GROMACS .gro file of C-alpha atoms in nm:
model
  397
    1MET     CA    1   0.699   4.835   0.281
    2ASP     CA    2   0.436   4.832   0.555
    3ILE     CA    3   0.444   4.684   0.904
    4ARG     CA    4   0.100   4.619   1.045
    5GLN     CA    5  -0.110   4.377   1.243
    6LEU     CA    6  -0.275   4.105   1.045
    7THR     CA    7  -0.646   4.087   0.983
    8LEU     CA    8  -0.876   3.785   0.930
    9GLU     CA    9  -0.830   3.827   0.556
   10ASP     CA   10  -0.454   3.757   0.603
   11PHE     CA   11  -0.509   3.419   0.765
   12ASP     CA   12  -0.436   3.211   0.451
   13ALA     CA   13  -0.116   3.404   0.374
   14ARG     CA   14  -0.005   3.364   0.735
   15ALA     CA   15  -0.072   2.992   0.739
   16GLU     CA   16   0.106   2.930   0.406
   17LEU     CA   17   0.417   3.116   0.514
   18GLY     CA   18   0.420   2.939   0.856
   19MET     CA   19   0.378   2.595   0.702
   20TYR     CA   20   0.650   2.662   0.444
   21ALA     CA   21   0.902   2.803   0.697
   22PHE     CA   22   0.854   2.533   0.959
   23GLN     CA   23   0.816   2.247   0.712
   24TYR     CA   24   0.474   2.103   0.805
   25ARG     CA   25   0.130   2.076   0.647
   26LYS     CA   26  -0.216   2.100   0.796
   27THR     CA   27  -0.535   1.953   0.661
   28ALA     CA   28  -0.822   2.175   0.551
   29GLU     CA   29  -1.010   2.076   0.864
   30GLU     CA   30  -0.714   2.165   1.087
   31LEU     CA   31  -0.673   2.500   0.914
   32GLU     CA   32  -1.043   2.580   0.957
   33LYS     CA   33  -1.025   2.501   1.327
   34GLU     CA   34  -0.718   2.718   1.356
   35ARG     CA   35  -0.895   2.999   1.167
   36GLN     CA   36  -1.179   2.997   1.426
   37HIS     CA   37  -0.928   3.062   1.708
   38PHE     CA   38  -0.703   3.301   1.507
   39LYS     CA   39  -0.630   3.626   1.689
   40PRO     CA   40  -0.490   3.847   1.409
   41GLU     CA   41  -0.405   4.137   1.639
   42ARG     CA   42  -0.126   3.919   1.789
   43THR     CA   43   0.056   3.875   1.460
   44TRP     CA   44   0.261   4.144   1.298
   45GLY     CA   45   0.367   4.125   0.936
   46ILE     CA   46   0.577   4.311   0.679
   47PHE     CA   47   0.392   4.361   0.358
   48GLU     CA   48   0.548   4.454   0.024
   49GLU     CA   49   0.306   4.541  -0.251
   50GLU     CA   50   0.025   4.393  -0.036
   51GLN     CA   51   0.203   4.059  -0.011
   52LEU     CA   52   0.310   3.914   0.326
   53SER     CA   53   0.691   3.884   0.329
   54ALA     CA   54   0.770   3.818   0.695
   55GLN     CA   55   0.579   3.772   1.015
   56LEU     CA   56   0.597   3.706   1.392
   57THR     CA   57   0.345   3.655   1.669
   58LEU     CA   58   0.361   3.863   1.989
   59LEU     CA   59   0.185   3.684   2.276
   60PRO     CA   60   0.068   3.871   2.586
   61LEU     CA   61   0.190   3.633   2.863
   62GLN     CA   62   0.304   3.649   3.220
   63THR     CA   63   0.607   3.481   3.379
   64TYR     CA   64   0.702   3.407   3.737
   65ILE     CA   65   1.018   3.574   3.866
   66HIS     CA   66   1.087   3.502   4.238
   67GLY     CA   67   0.723   3.422   4.286
   68GLN     CA   68   0.599   3.743   4.132
   69ALA     CA   69   0.409   3.765   3.800
   70PHE     CA   70   0.569   3.987   3.537
   71ASP     CA   71   0.394   4.085   3.214
   72MET     CA   72   0.602   3.922   2.934
   73GLY     CA   73   0.595   3.944   2.554
   74GLY     CA   74   0.638   3.602   2.403
   75ILE     CA   75   0.766   3.603   2.048
   76ALA     CA   76   0.678   3.306   1.824
   77GLY     CA   77   0.631   3.204   1.467
   78VAL     CA   78   0.912   3.424   1.325
   79SER     CA   79   0.917   3.341   0.950
   80THR     CA   80   1.019   3.486   0.615
   81TRP     CA   81   0.990   3.365   0.259
   82PRO     CA   82   1.329   3.242   0.137
   83GLU     CA   83   1.351   3.502  -0.141
   84LYS     CA   84   1.298   3.773   0.118
   85ARG     CA   85   1.561   3.661   0.365
   86ARG     CA   86   1.875   3.851   0.451
   87GLN     CA   87   1.707   4.179   0.376
   88GLY     CA   88   1.669   4.287   0.739
   89LEU     CA   89   1.297   4.215   0.755
   90VAL     CA   90   1.305   4.018   1.080
   91ALA     CA   91   1.528   4.287   1.231
   92LYS     CA   92   1.259   4.546   1.149
   93LEU     CA   93   0.986   4.325   1.299
   94LEU     CA   94   1.186   4.271   1.620
   95ASP     CA   95   1.257   4.640   1.653
   96HIS     CA   96   0.886   4.710   1.600
   97THR     CA   97   0.766   4.448   1.851
   98LEU     CA   98   1.011   4.568   2.110
   99GLN     CA   99   0.852   4.907   2.087
  100GLN     CA  100   0.509   4.749   2.112
  101MET     CA  101   0.607   4.552   2.422
  102ASN     CA  102   0.758   4.862   2.580
  103GLU     CA  103   0.438   5.066   2.526
  104ALA     CA  104   0.229   4.775   2.663
  105GLY     CA  105   0.434   4.752   2.984
  106GLN     CA  106   0.579   4.409   2.909
  107SER     CA  107   0.909   4.457   3.081
  108ILE     CA  108   1.064   4.127   2.966
  109SER     CA  109   1.040   3.906   2.657
  110PHE     CA  110   1.103   3.534   2.582
  111LEU     CA  111   1.148   3.347   2.256
  112HIS     CA  112   1.256   3.003   2.132
  113PRO     CA  113   1.546   3.063   1.889
  114PHE     CA  114   1.602   2.883   1.564
  115HIS     CA  115   1.965   3.004   1.598
  116PHE     CA  116   2.101   3.146   1.918
  117PRO     CA  117   2.364   3.381   1.759
  118PHE     CA  118   2.098   3.546   1.547
  119TYR     CA  119   1.883   3.663   1.837
  120ARG     CA  120   2.185   3.762   2.045
  121LYS     CA  121   2.235   4.041   1.794
  122PHE     CA  122   1.906   4.189   1.910
  123GLY     CA  123   1.963   4.156   2.284
  124TRP     CA  124   1.815   3.822   2.372
  125GLU     CA  125   2.022   3.573   2.563
  126THR     CA  126   1.991   3.211   2.687
  127TYR     CA  127   1.814   3.203   3.023
  128ILE     CA  128   1.732   2.833   3.068
  129GLU     CA  129   1.861   2.481   3.015
  130TYR     CA  130   1.684   2.159   3.103
  131ARG     CA  131   1.787   1.799   3.165
  132GLN     CA  132   1.658   1.533   2.927
  133TYR     CA  133   1.666   1.184   3.076
  134THR     CA  134   1.629   0.852   2.891
  135ILE     CA  135   1.583   0.578   3.150
  136PRO     CA  136   1.569   0.205   3.067
  137THR     CA  137   1.296   0.035   3.269
  138ASN     CA  138   1.552  -0.176   3.456
  139LYS     CA  139   1.701   0.150   3.594
  140LEU     CA  140   1.379   0.325   3.704
  141PRO     CA  141   1.352   0.434   4.062
  142ALA     CA  142   1.265   0.161   4.310
  143LYS     CA  143   0.896   0.120   4.383
  144VAL     CA  144   0.805   0.258   4.725
  145GLN     CA  145   0.492   0.214   4.927
  146VAL     CA  146   0.361   0.565   4.983
  147GLU     CA  147   0.059   0.686   5.179
  148GLY     CA  148  -0.202   0.847   4.959
  149THR     CA  149  -0.331   0.753   4.610
  150VAL     CA  150  -0.251   0.808   4.246
  151LYS     CA  151  -0.557   0.849   4.031
  152ARG     CA  152  -0.547   0.820   3.653
  153GLY     CA  153  -0.759   1.009   3.401
  154ILE     CA  154  -0.811   1.329   3.597
  155ARG     CA  155  -0.905   1.613   3.365
  156ASP     CA  156  -1.011   1.886   3.610
  157LEU     CA  157  -0.806   2.184   3.498
  158ASP     CA  158  -0.842   2.361   3.832
  159ILE     CA  159  -0.669   2.071   4.009
  160PHE     CA  160  -0.375   2.078   3.764
  161ASP     CA  161  -0.348   2.456   3.777
  162ALA     CA  162  -0.343   2.469   4.157
  163VAL     CA  163  -0.057   2.220   4.178
  164TYR     CA  164   0.126   2.380   3.884
  165GLU     CA  165   0.106   2.731   4.028
  166LYS     CA  166   0.262   2.625   4.357
  167TYR     CA  167   0.538   2.440   4.171
  168ALA     CA  168   0.604   2.695   3.893
  169SER     CA  169   0.617   2.997   4.117
  170ASN     CA  170   0.927   2.850   4.282
  171TYR     CA  171   1.122   2.890   3.955
  172ASN     CA  172   1.213   3.188   3.739
  173GLY     CA  173   1.084   3.197   3.383
  174THR     CA  174   0.787   2.962   3.412
  175LEU     CA  175   0.455   3.075   3.262
  176VAL     CA  176   0.155   3.188   3.452
  177ARG     CA  177  -0.096   2.961   3.272
  178ASP     CA  178  -0.446   3.073   3.182
  179THR     CA  179  -0.746   2.848   3.109
  180GLU     CA  180  -0.683   2.864   2.732
  181ARG     CA  181  -0.332   2.731   2.768
  182TRP     CA  182  -0.451   2.448   2.996
  183GLU     CA  183  -0.729   2.358   2.753
  184ARG     CA  184  -0.477   2.329   2.467
  185LYS     CA  185  -0.243   2.114   2.683
  186LEU     CA  186  -0.518   1.877   2.803
  187VAL     CA  187  -0.728   1.845   2.493
  188PRO     CA  188  -1.018   1.599   2.546
  189ASN     CA  189  -0.976   1.261   2.376
  190SER     CA  190  -0.607   1.332   2.299
  191ASP     CA  191  -0.335   1.068   2.321
  192LEU     CA  192  -0.213   1.209   2.645
  193PHE     CA  193  -0.279   1.034   2.975
  194THR     CA  194  -0.287   1.199   3.317
  195ALA     CA  195  -0.232   1.094   3.677
  196VAL     CA  196  -0.269   1.292   3.996
  197TYR     CA  197  -0.126   1.208   4.335
  198TYR     CA  198  -0.347   1.284   4.639
  199ASN     CA  199  -0.190   1.281   4.988
  200PRO     CA  200  -0.365   1.109   5.289
  201GLN     CA  201  -0.563   1.434   5.339
  202ASP     CA  202  -0.697   1.401   4.983
  203GLN     CA  203  -0.501   1.706   4.864
  204ALA     CA  204  -0.353   1.702   4.515
  205CYS     CA  205   0.026   1.735   4.552
  206GLY     CA  206   0.160   1.624   4.216
  207TYR     CA  207   0.066   1.516   3.866
  208LEU     CA  208   0.179   1.349   3.545
  209ILE     CA  209   0.095   1.426   3.182
  210TYR     CA  210   0.232   1.154   2.958
  211GLU     CA  211   0.193   0.934   2.650
  212ILE     CA  212   0.276   0.573   2.581
  213LYS     CA  213   0.386   0.503   2.229
  214ASP     CA  214   0.603   0.230   2.075
  215GLN     CA  215   0.679   0.086   2.413
  216LYS     CA  216   0.810   0.420   2.536
  217MET     CA  217   0.662   0.633   2.808
  218ASN     CA  218   0.719   1.002   2.719
  219ILE     CA  219   0.642   1.224   3.013
  220LYS     CA  220   0.529   1.571   2.906
  221GLU     CA  221   0.512   1.708   3.261
  222LEU     CA  222   0.606   1.566   3.595
  223VAL     CA  223   0.524   1.798   3.888
  224SER     CA  224   0.564   1.711   4.254
  225LEU     CA  225   0.531   1.947   4.551
  226ASP     CA  226   0.712   1.731   4.809
  227GLU     CA  227   0.920   1.417   4.845
  228ARG     CA  228   0.617   1.189   4.908
  229SER     CA  229   0.448   1.304   4.591
  230ARG     CA  230   0.775   1.254   4.396
  231GLN     CA  231   0.808   0.898   4.522
  232ALA     CA  232   0.443   0.817   4.454
  233LEU     CA  233   0.459   0.939   4.096
  234TRP     CA  234   0.788   0.763   4.020
  235THR     CA  235   0.644   0.445   4.170
  236PHE     CA  236   0.346   0.487   3.935
  237ILE     CA  237   0.588   0.530   3.644
  238SER     CA  238   0.794   0.228   3.745
  239ASN     CA  239   0.474   0.013   3.754
  240HIS     CA  240   0.472   0.043   3.375
  241ASP     CA  241   0.786  -0.165   3.355
  242SER     CA  242   0.603  -0.459   3.189
  243MET     CA  243   0.467  -0.250   2.903
  244VAL     CA  244   0.747   0.002   2.822
  245THR     CA  245   1.116  -0.034   2.759
  246GLU     CA  246   1.218   0.320   2.843
  247VAL     CA  247   1.095   0.642   3.003
  248ASN     CA  248   1.180   0.984   2.859
  249VAL     CA  249   1.137   1.297   3.073
  250GLN     CA  250   1.249   1.658   3.088
  251ALA     CA  251   1.347   1.807   3.425
  252PRO     CA  252   1.479   2.129   3.568
  253ILE     CA  253   1.855   2.180   3.547
  254ASP     CA  254   1.890   2.139   3.923
  255ASP     CA  255   1.703   1.804   3.926
  256SER     CA  256   1.862   1.535   4.145
  257LEU     CA  257   1.714   1.219   3.989
  258SER     CA  258   2.048   1.063   3.887
  259TYR     CA  259   2.170   1.098   4.247
  260LEU     CA  260   1.862   0.927   4.382
  261LEU     CA  261   1.873   0.637   4.136
  262ASN     CA  262   2.038   0.309   4.244
  263ASP     CA  263   2.225   0.306   3.914
  264PRO     CA  264   2.279   0.667   3.793
  265ARG     CA  265   2.439   0.566   3.464
  266ILE     CA  266   2.144   0.674   3.248
  267GLU     CA  267   2.145   0.885   2.935
  268GLN     CA  268   2.135   1.253   3.019
  269GLN     CA  269   2.145   1.562   2.801
  270ILE     CA  270   2.165   1.931   2.904
  271VAL     CA  271   1.961   2.117   2.644
  272PRO     CA  272   1.969   2.500   2.600
  273TYR     CA  273   1.608   2.606   2.556
  274PHE     CA  274   1.461   2.959   2.556
  275MET     CA  275   1.612   3.310   2.543
  276ALA     CA  276   1.509   3.625   2.733
  277ARG     CA  277   1.573   3.995   2.724
  278ILE     CA  278   1.469   4.283   2.947
  279VAL     CA  279   1.247   4.514   2.736
  280ASN     CA  280   1.259   4.818   2.972
  281VAL     CA  281   1.537   4.842   3.230
  282LYS     CA  282   1.366   5.099   3.455
  283THR     CA  283   1.031   4.920   3.463
  284PHE     CA  284   1.186   4.581   3.523
  285LEU     CA  285   1.418   4.693   3.801
  286GLU     CA  286   1.137   4.875   3.979
  287GLN     CA  287   0.917   4.562   3.958
  288TYR     CA  288   1.198   4.333   4.073
  289PRO     CA  289   1.181   4.179   4.422
  290PHE     CA  290   1.534   4.225   4.557
  291THR     CA  291   1.614   4.066   4.890
  292VAL     CA  292   1.540   4.255   5.211
  293GLY     CA  293   1.845   4.439   5.350
  294LYS     CA  294   1.989   4.776   5.430
  295VAL     CA  295   1.938   5.069   5.196
  296GLU     CA  296   2.198   5.049   4.915
  297SER     CA  297   2.265   5.238   4.596
  298LEU     CA  298   2.467   5.181   4.282
  299SER     CA  299   2.481   5.288   3.921
  300ILE     CA  300   2.463   5.064   3.611
  301ARG     CA  301   2.558   5.165   3.260
  302VAL     CA  302   2.351   4.956   3.015
  303ASN     CA  303   2.440   4.905   2.651
  304ASP     CA  304   2.145   4.802   2.430
  305ALA     CA  305   2.193   4.813   2.055
  306THR     CA  306   1.821   4.762   1.978
  307ALA     CA  307   1.614   4.930   2.247
  308GLU     CA  308   1.768   5.274   2.271
  309TRP     CA  309   1.551   5.365   2.570
  310ASN     CA  310   1.764   5.133   2.784
  311ASN     CA  311   2.095   5.291   2.697
  312GLY     CA  312   2.270   5.509   2.951
  313ILE     CA  313   2.354   5.519   3.323
  314TRP     CA  314   2.083   5.409   3.567
  315ASP     CA  315   2.103   5.514   3.931
  316VAL     CA  316   1.945   5.245   4.144
  317LEU     CA  317   1.841   5.290   4.507
  318ILE     CA  318   1.731   4.967   4.677
  319ASN     CA  319   1.539   5.019   4.998
  320ASP     CA  320   1.528   4.795   5.307
  321GLU     CA  321   1.219   4.612   5.175
  322GLY     CA  322   1.385   4.512   4.846
  323LYS     CA  323   1.211   4.767   4.622
  324ALA     CA  324   1.420   4.973   4.383
  325LYS     CA  325   1.381   5.331   4.269
  326VAL     CA  326   1.551   5.382   3.935
  327SER     CA  327   1.638   5.708   3.754
  328ARG     CA  328   1.831   5.774   3.436
  329ARG     CA  329   2.106   6.026   3.434
  330GLU     CA  330   2.021   6.310   3.199
  331ALA     CA  331   2.178   6.653   3.166
  332LEU     CA  332   2.515   6.726   3.327
  333PRO     CA  333   2.463   6.935   3.644
  334GLU     CA  334   2.625   7.276   3.631
  335GLY     CA  335   2.974   7.281   3.776
  336LEU     CA  336   3.030   6.905   3.763
  337GLN     CA  337   3.307   6.760   3.553
  338GLN     CA  338   3.194   6.539   3.262
  339ASP     CA  339   3.416   6.244   3.355
  340LEU     CA  340   3.269   6.237   3.707
  341TRP     CA  341   2.912   6.254   3.573
  342ASP     CA  342   2.977   5.977   3.323
  343HIS     CA  343   3.108   5.735   3.589
  344SER     CA  344   2.911   5.420   3.664
  345ASP     CA  345   2.966   5.146   3.921
  346ILE     CA  346   2.886   4.864   3.679
  347ASP     CA  347   2.911   4.857   3.298
  348THR     CA  348   2.724   4.580   3.117
  349ASP     CA  349   2.499   4.503   2.821
  350ILE     CA  350   2.132   4.418   2.824
  351GLN     CA  351   2.201   4.042   2.786
  352ALA     CA  352   2.427   4.009   3.085
  353LEU     CA  353   2.192   4.216   3.299
  354THR     CA  354   1.902   3.999   3.197
  355VAL     CA  355   2.062   3.664   3.282
  356ALA     CA  356   2.171   3.797   3.621
  357LEU     CA  357   1.827   3.925   3.716
  358MET     CA  358   1.665   3.604   3.584
  359GLY     CA  359   1.896   3.410   3.819
  360TYR     CA  360   2.051   3.211   3.532
  361LYS     CA  361   2.403   3.339   3.615
  362ARG     CA  362   2.532   3.518   3.922
  363PRO     CA  363   2.677   3.868   3.926
  364LEU     CA  364   3.021   3.759   4.052
  365SER     CA  365   3.047   3.496   3.780
  366LEU     CA  366   2.954   3.752   3.510
  367CYS     CA  367   3.221   3.986   3.655
  368SER     CA  368   3.487   3.712   3.645
  369TRP     CA  369   3.402   3.635   3.276
  370GLY     CA  370   3.430   4.004   3.180
  371LYS     CA  371   3.051   4.032   3.110
  372TRP     CA  372   3.029   4.294   3.387
  373LYS     CA  373   3.291   4.560   3.451
  374GLY     CA  374   3.327   4.808   3.732
  375LYS     CA  375   3.353   4.825   4.103
  376LEU     CA  376   3.361   4.494   4.285
  377GLU     CA  377   3.176   4.652   4.578
  378ALA     CA  378   2.881   4.724   4.353
  379VAL     CA  379   2.890   4.372   4.211
  380HIS     CA  380   2.878   4.237   4.564
  381ILE     CA  381   2.570   4.452   4.637
  382LEU     CA  382   2.378   4.283   4.354
  383GLU     CA  383   2.524   3.942   4.442
  384SER     CA  384   2.365   3.976   4.783
  385ARG     CA  385   2.039   4.146   4.676
  386ILE     CA  386   1.946   3.920   4.379
  387PRO     CA  387   1.771   3.613   4.522
  388PHE     CA  388   1.885   3.264   4.426
  389ALA     CA  389   1.645   3.075   4.199
  390THR     CA  390   1.659   2.814   3.923
  391THR     CA  391   1.524   2.901   3.579
  392HIS     CA  392   1.274   2.661   3.431
  393LEU     CA  393   1.007   2.651   3.160
  394MET     CA  394   0.763   2.369   3.092
  395ASP     CA  395   0.584   2.529   2.796
  396PHE     CA  396   0.664   2.603   2.436
  397PHE     CA  397   0.538   2.884   2.207
   0.00000   0.00000   0.00000
């Protein structure tokens, strides 16, 4: 058994396994186009007798957390041939890629799970949910006369990225998008339409990416930077009431659309989406922008069954500017009792620590659910020093 990065010669084996596992087919033309953009160094595989048995892709990405960009390892395309399943191959790949991310300085990792309980065994945990709305046209927001203009057919990636960056950096867990990702999202001559709202000063303050199919308007992205842009874009959407019967849109979990509708009885779903896990506790905590306050210290015992370098007691000193200095307790000092040295203020696992620092759940809630144990005073410190934010993700990988 050999774990290695793929090469160009492995493209066909990779494609066949991916198409089989995820139940789709691509034409020869589509595969050739994919081959031209294939980056084999991003895919790791387990080979047995030179045959590809399992694989995953490790994407070098960045994510916003409290407005700051963190290097993030995105895991995608996890797949195994059916005759090779339940032999621990994926576990070996995940263990290997965690080490790769740790060495690369990617302090956090995201993935989209096929089965949440499976990835929980390896330290990933849900960090985001979104709202899925289905709105009949007779219940769309009322049309409002708004200053400014909405222009269709805009394809300038810089315009979209500038609006997206302002919007996405207000959430935790959104991606920092590069040109390649924007080019894939707004492929020329695709079935997707675009519209951009410009305020009276001709500044782009919101956009739509959408499709119209079978009398349904499916909104891929709706981004607005202020109330005026929100009203302008929803008015634009409502102006399609003669050609569509319903509008489908995903929104952040804290979205207030139903409150703002005249008739809020629309179909809504709350959908669990991606999972996250801290890759390196020390690196992540020292990068993390805690709130400004007095100098405070606490200790956290972390249990991580997969990434052993995270295990142990971490002494955390947060300065008045919100920056943390983190050290791991090592040898017992001479003359100190073992039970005193082994004491920690908070005892938790890597999953509960991740969701707290991502802002998905609050420290006091985790404590009340038994996910965190220890001194309530220490929990209150992190409750006050972890900024409030909503988790959100508009991408898929």
